[in-house]
């Protein structure tokens, strides 16, 4: 079992700013839901009270989202930095700096999948979708064996560092979910990865979050987010 940095006695006010898509804010939402920490989840144009292209983009630290605002004053951008900060609030950051660095590396390796997979799932259709999925699957097949090997490093499983999830598990889980949206059979030859996915989906707090969040549907044909019967077109408006 990996020792982790203890959760603080109190947590700051957290506001997560993003757009209409199921992408880079998901790991933070999942981690916060698992830990049972309250947070405000808002669109950028609502938080900054102006359209994305009418000034909201310029209000963010580097012109992009997600952004995590802490206590209404400090803004953190970059999904990896957000996840590392939240790991110290949620008891999912390894106490050993070396293990923490390994967890960071896994996050970065999973994050590299974003370049193709997240935009394809949220926006692409038709022949363009099929071409990008083929490219993604060819690239992902080579990476998947390394993720599987990393899973085997801790026999106590089913997570990457044993029987308790760390912050990196949530990042990997999100990107793997997007991979499944592109090809539902993508983990067929990796039962250890499928066991990991099943374990993540049934974690306390996670199951409720996954069932209640907006669902990304009609991937490849007319992707939309479905929330309480309302169809939301992905994007920045």
mmCIF file of C-alpha atoms in Angstrom:
data_model
loop_
_atom_site.group_PDB
_atom_site.id
_atom_site.type_symbol
_atom_site.label_atom_id
_atom_site.label_comp_id
_atom_site.label_asym_id
_atom_site.label_seq_id
_atom_site.Cartn_x
_atom_site.Cartn_y
_atom_site.Cartn_z
ATOM 1 C CA UNK A 1 0.000 0.000 0.000
ATOM 2 C CA UNK A 2 1.328 3.435 -0.974
ATOM 3 C CA UNK A 3 1.432 6.052 1.783
ATOM 4 C CA UNK A 4 -0.230 9.317 0.815
ATOM 5 C CA UNK A 5 -0.142 12.894 2.036
ATOM 6 C CA UNK A 6 -2.989 13.307 4.508
ATOM 7 C CA UNK A 7 -5.959 15.434 3.577
ATOM 8 C CA UNK A 8 -5.973 18.888 5.208
ATOM 9 C CA UNK A 9 -8.447 19.636 7.991
ATOM 10 C CA UNK A 10 -10.201 22.191 5.796
ATOM 11 C CA UNK A 11 -10.357 22.897 2.086
ATOM 12 C CA UNK A 12 -10.642 26.165 0.175
ATOM 13 C CA UNK A 13 -13.508 27.197 -2.047
ATOM 14 C CA UNK A 14 -12.971 25.559 -5.430
ATOM 15 C CA UNK A 15 -14.381 26.734 -8.761
ATOM 16 C CA UNK A 16 -13.691 24.670 -11.876
ATOM 17 C CA UNK A 17 -14.049 26.588 -15.138
ATOM 18 C CA UNK A 18 -14.458 24.810 -18.455
ATOM 19 C CA UNK A 19 -16.505 24.636 -21.654
ATOM 20 C CA UNK A 20 -19.198 22.399 -23.156
ATOM 21 C CA UNK A 21 -17.257 19.201 -23.708
ATOM 22 C CA UNK A 22 -16.207 16.013 -21.989
ATOM 23 C CA UNK A 23 -12.458 16.454 -22.005
ATOM 24 C CA UNK A 24 -9.683 17.928 -19.859
ATOM 25 C CA UNK A 25 -11.816 18.951 -16.864
ATOM 26 C CA UNK A 26 -13.102 15.409 -16.351
ATOM 27 C CA UNK A 27 -10.196 14.069 -14.253
ATOM 28 C CA UNK A 28 -10.616 16.931 -11.767
ATOM 29 C CA UNK A 29 -14.388 16.458 -11.602
ATOM 30 C CA UNK A 30 -13.927 12.743 -11.006
ATOM 31 C CA UNK A 31 -11.272 13.214 -8.339
ATOM 32 C CA UNK A 32 -13.317 15.806 -6.452
ATOM 33 C CA UNK A 33 -16.438 13.645 -6.655
ATOM 34 C CA UNK A 34 -14.556 10.607 -5.364
ATOM 35 C CA UNK A 35 -13.173 12.630 -2.450
ATOM 36 C CA UNK A 36 -16.545 14.193 -1.678
ATOM 37 C CA UNK A 37 -15.185 17.742 -1.925
ATOM 38 C CA UNK A 38 -17.605 20.501 -2.858
ATOM 39 C CA UNK A 39 -16.803 22.556 -5.944
ATOM 40 C CA UNK A 40 -18.552 24.912 -8.332
ATOM 41 C CA UNK A 41 -18.551 23.742 -11.941
ATOM 42 C CA UNK A 42 -19.113 26.635 -14.358
ATOM 43 C CA UNK A 43 -18.702 27.569 -17.997
ATOM 44 C CA UNK A 44 -16.003 30.136 -18.742
ATOM 45 C CA UNK A 45 -18.444 32.643 -20.239
ATOM 46 C CA UNK A 46 -20.640 32.475 -17.147
ATOM 47 C CA UNK A 47 -17.755 32.859 -14.705
ATOM 48 C CA UNK A 48 -16.159 35.791 -16.528
ATOM 49 C CA UNK A 49 -19.547 37.225 -17.564
ATOM 50 C CA UNK A 50 -18.559 37.608 -21.201
ATOM 51 C CA UNK A 51 -18.411 35.424 -24.291
ATOM 52 C CA UNK A 52 -15.392 33.208 -24.808
ATOM 53 C CA UNK A 53 -14.281 35.178 -27.855
ATOM 54 C CA UNK A 54 -15.501 38.461 -26.380
ATOM 55 C CA UNK A 55 -13.014 38.578 -23.537
ATOM 56 C CA UNK A 56 -13.405 35.454 -21.393
ATOM 57 C CA UNK A 57 -10.470 33.779 -23.147
ATOM 58 C CA UNK A 58 -8.245 36.734 -22.252
ATOM 59 C CA UNK A 59 -9.336 36.574 -18.600
ATOM 60 C CA UNK A 60 -7.820 33.105 -18.131
ATOM 61 C CA UNK A 61 -4.132 32.798 -17.162
ATOM 62 C CA UNK A 62 -3.023 31.568 -20.603
ATOM 63 C CA UNK A 63 -6.094 31.845 -22.808
ATOM 64 C CA UNK A 64 -7.332 28.309 -22.248
ATOM 65 C CA UNK A 65 -9.380 26.102 -19.957
ATOM 66 C CA UNK A 66 -9.717 24.259 -17.623
ATOM 67 C CA UNK A 67 -8.961 26.743 -14.872
ATOM 68 C CA UNK A 68 -9.318 26.065 -11.162
ATOM 69 C CA UNK A 69 -9.988 29.159 -9.053
ATOM 70 C CA UNK A 70 -9.037 28.749 -5.394
ATOM 71 C CA UNK A 71 -10.833 30.893 -2.818
ATOM 72 C CA UNK A 72 -11.922 33.245 -5.580
ATOM 73 C CA UNK A 73 -8.442 34.721 -5.941
ATOM 74 C CA UNK A 74 -5.809 32.322 -7.318
ATOM 75 C CA UNK A 75 -6.260 30.756 -10.762
ATOM 76 C CA UNK A 76 -4.505 27.526 -11.745
ATOM 77 C CA UNK A 77 -4.531 26.444 -15.375
ATOM 78 C CA UNK A 78 -3.251 23.280 -17.074
ATOM 79 C CA UNK A 79 -5.125 20.087 -16.244
ATOM 80 C CA UNK A 80 -2.002 18.354 -14.919
ATOM 81 C CA UNK A 81 -1.223 21.168 -12.486
ATOM 82 C CA UNK A 82 -4.849 21.195 -11.348
ATOM 83 C CA UNK A 83 -4.784 17.450 -10.745
ATOM 84 C CA UNK A 84 -1.538 17.610 -8.772
ATOM 85 C CA UNK A 85 -2.879 20.413 -6.585
ATOM 86 C CA UNK A 86 -6.121 18.547 -5.957
ATOM 87 C CA UNK A 87 -4.217 15.382 -5.090
ATOM 88 C CA UNK A 88 -2.982 17.100 -1.926
ATOM 89 C CA UNK A 89 -6.522 18.031 -0.946
ATOM 90 C CA UNK A 90 -7.978 14.601 -1.648
ATOM 91 C CA UNK A 91 -5.462 12.236 -0.058
ATOM 92 C CA UNK A 92 -4.391 10.824 -3.423
ATOM 93 C CA UNK A 93 -0.847 12.229 -3.599
ATOM 94 C CA UNK A 94 1.953 9.772 -2.721
ATOM 95 C CA UNK A 95 4.046 10.838 0.255
ATOM 96 C CA UNK A 96 7.154 9.430 -1.423
ATOM 97 C CA UNK A 97 8.388 11.999 -4.005
ATOM 98 C CA UNK A 98 9.694 9.212 -6.231
ATOM 99 C CA UNK A 99 6.311 7.482 -6.423
ATOM 100 C CA UNK A 100 4.666 10.880 -6.936
ATOM 101 C CA UNK A 101 6.965 11.449 -9.912
ATOM 102 C CA UNK A 102 6.001 8.051 -11.343
ATOM 103 C CA UNK A 103 2.333 8.966 -10.943
ATOM 104 C CA UNK A 104 3.034 12.267 -12.698
ATOM 105 C CA UNK A 105 4.650 10.408 -15.576
ATOM 106 C CA UNK A 106 1.597 8.191 -15.974
ATOM 107 C CA UNK A 107 -0.603 11.303 -16.082
ATOM 108 C CA UNK A 108 1.576 12.831 -18.774
ATOM 109 C CA UNK A 109 1.546 9.650 -20.840
ATOM 110 C CA UNK A 110 -2.236 9.472 -20.615
ATOM 111 C CA UNK A 111 -2.565 13.179 -21.362
ATOM 112 C CA UNK A 112 -0.709 12.789 -24.638
ATOM 113 C CA UNK A 113 -3.674 10.755 -25.882
ATOM 114 C CA UNK A 114 -5.777 13.933 -25.712
ATOM 115 C CA UNK A 115 -4.358 15.417 -28.901
ATOM 116 C CA UNK A 116 -6.347 12.975 -31.020
ATOM 117 C CA UNK A 117 -8.942 11.271 -28.841
ATOM 118 C CA UNK A 118 -10.794 14.071 -27.042
ATOM 119 C CA UNK A 119 -11.379 16.342 -30.075
ATOM 120 C CA UNK A 120 -12.367 13.346 -32.205
ATOM 121 C CA UNK A 121 -14.932 12.112 -29.671
ATOM 122 C CA UNK A 122 -16.434 15.538 -28.991
ATOM 123 C CA UNK A 123 -16.471 17.096 -32.457
ATOM 124 C CA UNK A 124 -15.558 14.919 -35.451
ATOM 125 C CA UNK A 125 -18.035 13.109 -37.699
ATOM 126 C CA UNK A 126 -18.176 11.016 -40.845
ATOM 127 C CA UNK A 127 -15.076 10.199 -42.850
ATOM 128 C CA UNK A 128 -12.968 12.624 -40.850
ATOM 129 C CA UNK A 129 -13.981 10.789 -37.677
ATOM 130 C CA UNK A 130 -13.186 7.371 -39.145
ATOM 131 C CA UNK A 131 -9.757 8.498 -40.356
ATOM 132 C CA UNK A 132 -8.809 9.969 -36.985
ATOM 133 C CA UNK A 133 -10.081 6.927 -35.085
ATOM 134 C CA UNK A 134 -7.907 4.684 -37.245
ATOM 135 C CA UNK A 135 -4.886 6.893 -36.496
ATOM 136 C CA UNK A 136 -5.675 6.909 -32.800
ATOM 137 C CA UNK A 137 -6.088 3.133 -32.578
ATOM 138 C CA UNK A 138 -2.767 2.551 -34.329
ATOM 139 C CA UNK A 139 -0.998 4.858 -31.883
ATOM 140 C CA UNK A 140 -2.881 3.691 -28.797
ATOM 141 C CA UNK A 141 -2.238 -0.004 -29.449
ATOM 142 C CA UNK A 142 1.478 0.549 -28.896
ATOM 143 C CA UNK A 143 0.937 2.598 -25.741
ATOM 144 C CA UNK A 144 -1.640 0.287 -24.214
ATOM 145 C CA UNK A 145 0.853 -2.507 -23.623
ATOM 146 C CA UNK A 146 2.976 -0.128 -21.551
ATOM 147 C CA UNK A 147 -0.002 0.924 -19.437
ATOM 148 C CA UNK A 148 -0.778 -2.753 -18.908
ATOM 149 C CA UNK A 149 2.791 -3.392 -17.813
ATOM 150 C CA UNK A 150 2.570 -0.498 -15.350
ATOM 151 C CA UNK A 151 -0.602 -1.979 -13.877
ATOM 152 C CA UNK A 152 1.240 -5.221 -13.174
ATOM 153 C CA UNK A 153 3.883 -3.440 -11.069
ATOM 154 C CA UNK A 154 1.655 -3.631 -7.974
ATOM 155 C CA UNK A 155 0.155 -7.063 -7.420
ATOM 156 C CA UNK A 156 -2.393 -5.746 -4.930
ATOM 157 C CA UNK A 157 -4.192 -3.837 -7.743
ATOM 158 C CA UNK A 158 -6.567 -3.095 -9.358
ATOM 159 C CA UNK A 159 -5.208 0.461 -9.614
ATOM 160 C CA UNK A 160 -1.844 1.593 -10.909
ATOM 161 C CA UNK A 161 -0.265 1.744 -7.452
ATOM 162 C CA UNK A 162 -2.176 -0.925 -5.613
ATOM 163 C CA UNK A 163 -5.549 -1.228 -3.939
ATOM 164 C CA UNK A 164 -6.273 2.505 -3.553
ATOM 165 C CA UNK A 165 -6.541 4.997 -6.429
ATOM 166 C CA UNK A 166 -4.109 7.892 -6.703
ATOM 167 C CA UNK A 167 -4.649 11.098 -8.646
ATOM 168 C CA UNK A 168 -3.125 9.600 -11.787
ATOM 169 C CA UNK A 169 -5.756 6.853 -11.915
ATOM 170 C CA UNK A 170 -8.478 9.429 -12.548
ATOM 171 C CA UNK A 171 -6.577 11.041 -15.405
ATOM 172 C CA UNK A 172 -5.915 7.675 -17.025
ATOM 173 C CA UNK A 173 -9.500 6.554 -16.508
ATOM 174 C CA UNK A 174 -10.881 9.597 -18.313
ATOM 175 C CA UNK A 175 -8.645 9.185 -21.340
ATOM 176 C CA UNK A 176 -9.369 5.466 -21.447
ATOM 177 C CA UNK A 177 -13.105 6.177 -21.322
ATOM 178 C CA UNK A 178 -12.728 8.402 -24.361
ATOM 179 C CA UNK A 179 -10.799 5.600 -26.067
ATOM 180 C CA UNK A 180 -13.741 3.283 -25.354
ATOM 181 C CA UNK A 181 -16.104 5.847 -26.867
ATOM 182 C CA UNK A 182 -14.096 5.606 -30.077
ATOM 183 C CA UNK A 183 -13.928 1.795 -30.016
ATOM 184 C CA UNK A 184 -15.910 -0.189 -27.443
ATOM 185 C CA UNK A 185 -13.680 -3.261 -27.927
ATOM 186 C CA UNK A 186 -10.366 -1.476 -27.493
ATOM 187 C CA UNK A 187 -9.483 -3.246 -24.209
ATOM 188 C CA UNK A 188 -10.591 -6.718 -25.302
ATOM 189 C CA UNK A 189 -7.050 -8.107 -25.211
ATOM 190 C CA UNK A 190 -6.197 -6.435 -21.895
ATOM 191 C CA UNK A 191 -8.330 -7.880 -19.077
ATOM 192 C CA UNK A 192 -6.169 -6.109 -16.487
ATOM 193 C CA UNK A 193 -7.050 -2.752 -18.024
ATOM 194 C CA UNK A 194 -10.726 -3.698 -18.116
ATOM 195 C CA UNK A 195 -10.543 -4.665 -14.432
ATOM 196 C CA UNK A 196 -9.031 -1.245 -13.714
ATOM 197 C CA UNK A 197 -11.823 0.474 -15.642
ATOM 198 C CA UNK A 198 -14.515 -1.465 -13.791
ATOM 199 C CA UNK A 199 -12.925 -0.719 -10.412
ATOM 200 C CA UNK A 200 -12.695 3.007 -11.155
ATOM 201 C CA UNK A 201 -16.306 3.207 -12.303
ATOM 202 C CA UNK A 202 -17.586 1.722 -9.046
ATOM 203 C CA UNK A 203 -15.540 3.803 -6.596
ATOM 204 C CA UNK A 204 -17.501 5.714 -3.936
ATOM 205 C CA UNK A 205 -18.577 9.041 -5.380
ATOM 206 C CA UNK A 206 -17.490 8.052 -8.879
ATOM 207 C CA UNK A 207 -20.495 5.895 -9.679
ATOM 208 C CA UNK A 208 -22.867 8.748 -8.800
ATOM 209 C CA UNK A 209 -20.834 11.267 -10.754
ATOM 210 C CA UNK A 210 -20.649 9.086 -13.857
ATOM 211 C CA UNK A 211 -24.377 8.381 -13.835
ATOM 212 C CA UNK A 212 -25.394 12.011 -13.238
ATOM 213 C CA UNK A 213 -22.975 13.888 -15.479
ATOM 214 C CA UNK A 214 -23.837 14.947 -19.012
ATOM 215 C CA UNK A 215 -23.450 11.900 -21.250
ATOM 216 C CA UNK A 216 -21.475 12.159 -24.481
ATOM 217 C CA UNK A 217 -23.627 10.418 -27.086
ATOM 218 C CA UNK A 218 -23.800 9.919 -30.859
ATOM 219 C CA UNK A 219 -20.008 9.951 -31.096
ATOM 220 C CA UNK A 220 -18.909 9.937 -34.725
ATOM 221 C CA UNK A 221 -22.269 10.944 -36.167
ATOM 222 C CA UNK A 222 -23.572 14.015 -34.311
ATOM 223 C CA UNK A 223 -21.838 14.198 -30.911
ATOM 224 C CA UNK A 224 -23.747 15.989 -28.167
ATOM 225 C CA UNK A 225 -23.824 16.064 -24.389
ATOM 226 C CA UNK A 226 -27.135 14.835 -22.994
ATOM 227 C CA UNK A 227 -28.105 16.196 -19.572
ATOM 228 C CA UNK A 228 -31.589 15.748 -18.085
ATOM 229 C CA UNK A 229 -33.063 15.335 -21.543
ATOM 230 C CA UNK A 230 -31.336 18.445 -22.919
ATOM 231 C CA UNK A 231 -28.953 18.054 -25.842
ATOM 232 C CA UNK A 232 -25.905 20.317 -25.523
ATOM 233 C CA UNK A 233 -23.666 20.884 -28.526
ATOM 234 C CA UNK A 234 -19.979 20.717 -27.507
ATOM 235 C CA UNK A 235 -18.054 23.931 -27.878
ATOM 236 C CA UNK A 236 -17.222 27.352 -26.485
ATOM 237 C CA UNK A 237 -20.543 29.165 -26.713
#
